[in-house]
mmCIF file of C-alpha atoms in Angstrom:
data_model
loop_
_atom_site.group_PDB
_atom_site.id
_atom_site.type_symbol
_atom_site.label_atom_id
_atom_site.label_comp_id
_atom_site.label_asym_id
_atom_site.label_seq_id
_atom_site.Cartn_x
_atom_site.Cartn_y
_atom_site.Cartn_z
ATOM 1 C CA UNK M 1 41.160 -13.515 9.016
ATOM 2 C CA UNK M 2 38.584 -15.958 8.587
ATOM 3 C CA UNK M 3 37.555 -18.160 11.485
ATOM 4 C CA UNK M 4 35.686 -21.047 11.110
ATOM 5 C CA UNK M 5 32.915 -22.161 13.555
ATOM 6 C CA UNK M 6 30.163 -24.624 13.812
ATOM 7 C CA UNK M 7 27.466 -22.288 13.156
ATOM 8 C CA UNK M 8 29.067 -20.645 9.690
ATOM 9 C CA UNK M 9 32.361 -18.807 9.336
ATOM 10 C CA UNK M 10 33.022 -15.488 10.688
ATOM 11 C CA UNK M 11 34.918 -12.993 9.421
ATOM 12 C CA UNK M 12 36.139 -9.708 11.432
ATOM 13 C CA UNK M 13 38.046 -7.021 10.266
ATOM 14 C CA UNK M 14 39.338 -3.758 12.734
ATOM 15 C CA UNK M 15 39.600 -0.769 11.522
ATOM 16 C CA UNK M 16 38.862 2.749 13.252
ATOM 17 C CA UNK M 17 36.256 4.756 12.455
ATOM 18 C CA UNK M 18 32.387 4.969 12.961
ATOM 19 C CA UNK M 19 30.709 1.653 14.774
ATOM 20 C CA UNK M 20 27.469 0.808 13.005
ATOM 21 C CA UNK M 21 25.022 -1.717 14.496
ATOM 22 C CA UNK M 22 22.239 -3.726 12.543
ATOM 23 C CA UNK M 23 20.445 -6.733 13.521
ATOM 24 C CA UNK M 24 18.351 -9.287 11.380
ATOM 25 C CA UNK M 25 16.349 -12.042 13.612
ATOM 26 C CA UNK M 26 15.487 -14.592 11.120
ATOM 27 C CA UNK M 27 13.043 -17.430 11.870
ATOM 28 C CA UNK M 28 15.947 -19.769 11.453
ATOM 29 C CA UNK M 29 17.828 -21.793 14.053
ATOM 30 C CA UNK M 30 21.630 -22.083 14.279
ATOM 31 C CA UNK M 31 22.959 -25.692 13.892
ATOM 32 C CA UNK M 32 25.905 -25.294 16.869
ATOM 33 C CA UNK M 33 24.378 -26.788 20.565
ATOM 34 C CA UNK M 34 25.873 -23.945 22.183
ATOM 35 C CA UNK M 35 26.649 -20.606 20.434
ATOM 36 C CA UNK M 36 27.665 -18.737 23.485
ATOM 37 C CA UNK M 37 31.076 -21.417 23.610
ATOM 38 C CA UNK M 38 32.607 -19.564 20.507
ATOM 39 C CA UNK M 39 32.539 -16.466 22.612
ATOM 40 C CA UNK M 40 35.569 -16.725 24.611
ATOM 41 C CA UNK M 41 37.876 -17.786 21.845
ATOM 42 C CA UNK M 42 36.340 -15.141 19.123
ATOM 43 C CA UNK M 43 38.334 -11.959 18.637
ATOM 44 C CA UNK M 44 36.597 -8.854 19.254
ATOM 45 C CA UNK M 45 36.444 -6.200 15.848
ATOM 46 C CA UNK M 46 36.750 -2.603 15.920
ATOM 47 C CA UNK M 47 34.787 -1.731 13.664
ATOM 48 C CA UNK M 48 32.690 -4.358 12.121
ATOM 49 C CA UNK M 49 31.698 -8.127 11.718
ATOM 50 C CA UNK M 50 29.876 -10.200 9.098
ATOM 51 C CA UNK M 51 28.691 -13.409 10.425
ATOM 52 C CA UNK M 52 25.907 -15.935 8.560
ATOM 53 C CA UNK M 53 24.678 -19.428 8.473
ATOM 54 C CA UNK M 54 27.129 -19.845 5.041
ATOM 55 C CA UNK M 55 30.715 -19.063 4.327
ATOM 56 C CA UNK M 56 29.643 -17.936 0.707
ATOM 57 C CA UNK M 57 26.929 -14.973 2.318
ATOM 58 C CA UNK M 58 29.973 -14.013 5.241
ATOM 59 C CA UNK M 59 32.416 -13.838 2.124
ATOM 60 C CA UNK M 60 29.825 -11.392 0.065
ATOM 61 C CA UNK M 61 29.098 -9.097 3.635
ATOM 62 C CA UNK M 62 33.006 -8.925 4.165
ATOM 63 C CA UNK M 63 33.405 -7.963 0.291
ATOM 64 C CA UNK M 64 31.077 -4.834 0.798
ATOM 65 C CA UNK M 65 32.374 -4.243 4.245
ATOM 66 C CA UNK M 66 35.783 -3.769 2.779
ATOM 67 C CA UNK M 67 34.608 -1.357 0.475
ATOM 68 C CA UNK M 68 33.235 1.153 2.368
ATOM 69 C CA UNK M 69 29.726 -0.694 2.783
ATOM 70 C CA UNK M 70 28.196 0.226 6.817
ATOM 71 C CA UNK M 71 25.851 -2.397 8.426
ATOM 72 C CA UNK M 72 22.851 -2.169 6.216
ATOM 73 C CA UNK M 73 24.777 -2.856 2.831
ATOM 74 C CA UNK M 74 26.376 -5.780 4.650
ATOM 75 C CA UNK M 75 23.373 -6.988 6.073
ATOM 76 C CA UNK M 76 21.226 -6.880 3.109
ATOM 77 C CA UNK M 77 23.730 -8.161 0.449
ATOM 78 C CA UNK M 78 24.255 -11.151 3.182
ATOM 79 C CA UNK M 79 20.690 -11.900 3.519
ATOM 80 C CA UNK M 80 20.143 -12.051 -0.279
ATOM 81 C CA UNK M 81 22.820 -14.335 -0.961
ATOM 82 C CA UNK M 82 21.632 -16.862 2.255
ATOM 83 C CA UNK M 83 18.040 -16.618 -0.195
ATOM 84 C CA UNK M 84 20.079 -18.879 -2.617
ATOM 85 C CA UNK M 85 22.975 -20.850 -1.106
ATOM 86 C CA UNK M 86 20.747 -21.717 2.191
ATOM 87 C CA UNK M 87 17.025 -20.682 1.935
ATOM 88 C CA UNK M 88 15.961 -21.938 5.074
ATOM 89 C CA UNK M 89 18.078 -18.960 6.933
ATOM 90 C CA UNK M 90 17.319 -16.306 4.138
ATOM 91 C CA UNK M 91 14.481 -16.921 1.959
ATOM 92 C CA UNK M 92 12.470 -14.323 -0.092
ATOM 93 C CA UNK M 93 9.029 -15.873 0.722
ATOM 94 C CA UNK M 94 9.684 -15.199 4.623
ATOM 95 C CA UNK M 95 9.806 -12.224 6.528
ATOM 96 C CA UNK M 96 11.919 -10.698 9.221
ATOM 97 C CA UNK M 97 12.919 -7.659 11.557
ATOM 98 C CA UNK M 98 15.501 -5.573 11.317
ATOM 99 C CA UNK M 99 17.073 -3.034 14.207
ATOM 100 C CA UNK M 100 18.860 -0.044 13.337
ATOM 101 C CA UNK M 101 20.889 1.384 15.998
ATOM 102 C CA UNK M 102 23.626 4.356 14.742
ATOM 103 C CA UNK M 103 26.591 5.469 16.763
ATOM 104 C CA UNK M 104 24.508 8.462 17.659
ATOM 105 C CA UNK M 105 20.559 9.032 17.915
ATOM 106 C CA UNK M 106 17.786 6.864 18.466
ATOM 107 C CA UNK M 107 17.694 3.280 17.461
ATOM 108 C CA UNK M 108 15.338 2.247 14.443
ATOM 109 C CA UNK M 109 13.431 -0.877 13.729
ATOM 110 C CA UNK M 110 11.662 -2.579 10.918
ATOM 111 C CA UNK M 111 9.130 -5.032 10.859
ATOM 112 C CA UNK M 112 8.497 -7.057 7.420
ATOM 113 C CA UNK M 113 6.959 -10.202 8.592
ATOM 114 C CA UNK M 114 4.985 -12.092 6.426
ATOM 115 C CA UNK M 115 1.062 -10.952 6.123
ATOM 116 C CA UNK M 116 -2.046 -12.609 5.274
ATOM 117 C CA UNK M 117 -3.671 -11.731 2.112
ATOM 118 C CA UNK M 118 -6.441 -9.100 2.472
ATOM 119 C CA UNK M 119 -9.221 -11.674 1.175
ATOM 120 C CA UNK M 120 -8.816 -13.928 4.000
ATOM 121 C CA UNK M 121 -11.259 -13.649 6.886
ATOM 122 C CA UNK M 122 -11.430 -15.689 10.150
ATOM 123 C CA UNK M 123 -14.367 -17.505 8.906
ATOM 124 C CA UNK M 124 -12.375 -19.466 6.259
ATOM 125 C CA UNK M 125 -10.819 -21.181 8.820
ATOM 126 C CA UNK M 126 -13.891 -22.385 10.760
ATOM 127 C CA UNK M 127 -15.924 -25.154 9.983
ATOM 128 C CA UNK M 128 -19.776 -24.990 9.575
ATOM 129 C CA UNK M 129 -19.886 -25.284 13.871
ATOM 130 C CA UNK M 130 -17.633 -22.306 14.136
ATOM 131 C CA UNK M 131 -15.092 -24.491 15.342
ATOM 132 C CA UNK M 132 -11.377 -23.983 14.054
ATOM 133 C CA UNK M 133 -10.002 -26.426 11.250
ATOM 134 C CA UNK M 134 -6.295 -26.554 12.279
ATOM 135 C CA UNK M 135 -4.893 -27.988 9.107
ATOM 136 C CA UNK M 136 -6.468 -25.175 7.157
ATOM 137 C CA UNK M 137 -3.773 -23.020 8.342
ATOM 138 C CA UNK M 138 -0.950 -25.646 7.324
ATOM 139 C CA UNK M 139 -0.137 -26.438 3.898
ATOM 140 C CA UNK M 140 -3.139 -25.689 2.227
ATOM 141 C CA UNK M 141 -3.812 -22.055 -0.031
ATOM 142 C CA UNK M 142 -5.033 -20.981 2.818
ATOM 143 C CA UNK M 143 -1.772 -20.985 5.077
ATOM 144 C CA UNK M 144 -0.146 -19.042 2.073
ATOM 145 C CA UNK M 145 1.580 -15.657 3.909
ATOM 146 C CA UNK M 146 2.382 -12.521 2.126
ATOM 147 C CA UNK M 147 6.283 -12.418 2.006
ATOM 148 C CA UNK M 148 7.917 -9.280 3.823
ATOM 149 C CA UNK M 149 11.606 -10.024 2.965
ATOM 150 C CA UNK M 150 12.009 -8.319 -0.641
ATOM 151 C CA UNK M 151 10.018 -5.372 0.666
ATOM 152 C CA UNK M 152 12.200 -5.160 4.117
ATOM 153 C CA UNK M 153 15.351 -5.565 2.167
ATOM 154 C CA UNK M 154 14.809 -3.096 -0.183
ATOM 155 C CA UNK M 155 13.682 -0.417 2.579
ATOM 156 C CA UNK M 156 16.435 -1.303 4.757
ATOM 157 C CA UNK M 157 18.624 -0.171 1.821
ATOM 158 C CA UNK M 158 16.861 2.837 1.062
ATOM 159 C CA UNK M 159 16.964 4.137 4.489
ATOM 160 C CA UNK M 160 20.100 3.124 6.049
ATOM 161 C CA UNK M 161 22.342 2.285 3.191
ATOM 162 C CA UNK M 162 25.624 4.375 2.851
ATOM 163 C CA UNK M 163 24.689 5.013 -0.386
ATOM 164 C CA UNK M 164 27.847 3.930 -1.892
ATOM 165 C CA UNK M 165 26.101 0.865 -3.567
ATOM 166 C CA UNK M 166 22.950 0.673 -5.454
ATOM 167 C CA UNK M 167 20.584 -2.308 -4.485
ATOM 168 C CA UNK M 168 21.273 -3.625 -8.171
ATOM 169 C CA UNK M 169 24.765 -3.803 -6.513
ATOM 170 C CA UNK M 170 24.225 -5.678 -3.353
ATOM 171 C CA UNK M 171 21.801 -8.389 -5.215
ATOM 172 C CA UNK M 172 24.544 -9.080 -8.074
ATOM 173 C CA UNK M 173 26.502 -11.553 -5.770
ATOM 174 C CA UNK M 174 23.186 -13.858 -5.170
ATOM 175 C CA UNK M 175 22.118 -13.840 -8.664
ATOM 176 C CA UNK M 176 25.547 -14.834 -9.987
ATOM 177 C CA UNK M 177 25.706 -17.688 -7.598
ATOM 178 C CA UNK M 178 21.805 -18.759 -8.405
ATOM 179 C CA UNK M 179 22.987 -18.667 -12.429
ATOM 180 C CA UNK M 180 26.810 -20.108 -11.860
ATOM 181 C CA UNK M 181 26.155 -22.349 -9.244
ATOM 182 C CA UNK M 182 27.550 -23.222 -5.912
ATOM 183 C CA UNK M 183 28.512 -26.539 -4.540
ATOM 184 C CA UNK M 184 25.682 -27.779 -1.863
ATOM 185 C CA UNK M 185 26.841 -28.737 1.608
ATOM 186 C CA UNK M 186 25.108 -31.345 3.724
ATOM 187 C CA UNK M 187 22.816 -29.318 5.319
ATOM 188 C CA UNK M 188 20.919 -28.271 2.342
ATOM 189 C CA UNK M 189 21.335 -31.929 0.569
ATOM 190 C CA UNK M 190 18.998 -33.491 4.076
ATOM 191 C CA UNK M 191 16.540 -30.151 3.491
ATOM 192 C CA UNK M 192 16.122 -30.670 -0.284
ATOM 193 C CA UNK M 193 16.162 -34.972 0.268
ATOM 194 C CA UNK M 194 13.466 -34.429 3.051
ATOM 195 C CA UNK M 195 11.288 -32.550 0.639
ATOM 196 C CA UNK M 196 10.981 -35.431 -2.157
ATOM 197 C CA UNK M 197 10.598 -38.332 1.018
ATOM 198 C CA UNK M 198 7.891 -39.285 3.251
ATOM 199 C CA UNK M 199 5.456 -36.049 3.679
ATOM 200 C CA UNK M 200 7.658 -33.533 2.114
ATOM 201 C CA UNK M 201 5.644 -31.045 0.569
ATOM 202 C CA UNK M 202 6.861 -31.338 -2.813
ATOM 203 C CA UNK M 203 5.686 -34.580 -3.146
ATOM 204 C CA UNK M 204 2.067 -33.452 -2.548
ATOM 205 C CA UNK M 205 1.879 -31.699 -5.963
ATOM 206 C CA UNK M 206 3.109 -33.663 -8.804
ATOM 207 C CA UNK M 207 4.004 -30.060 -11.101
ATOM 208 C CA UNK M 208 6.457 -29.169 -8.112
#
């Protein structure tokens, strides 16, 4: 049963069986001012829950959960869909962490945050006097990081996925949404509009 919340849409499914838990930590803020206020009214799931910043991404995660996927399958499919419908929360140009907690056995974690290019050295961010030039690490080619999300999500699926779905299966809904389009919500519209106005990054490069 879907439950609308200020921070997206939550879907819960009750079923007996093994409990999987996985957490993805993304550099993205929840839009609700007090997310803990929802805990008192949210039903407690017995098998799994799918929660994301966008109802379409949540629906994709629920789709795989209902078809026998485990938490890794659901997390990967949800994150890939977020990369399309809400890039701020699931962009493939960034990175993240994953925490895998099985019903039995030790917990495992993955660190797939961005890394600096191998050829970048500290001296590139210093002036002739050896002082740090802050602007060089913000909005210039020297601020580029190698994305970790694509490899991290693939590794999460490879190590901990249920085996019921290929990575291509989990990617299919995101590809379909990117190709066929979807309704842009006010949150994404404001973000995109901001890039074209004022000091938006897209306005700095006419080719963008």
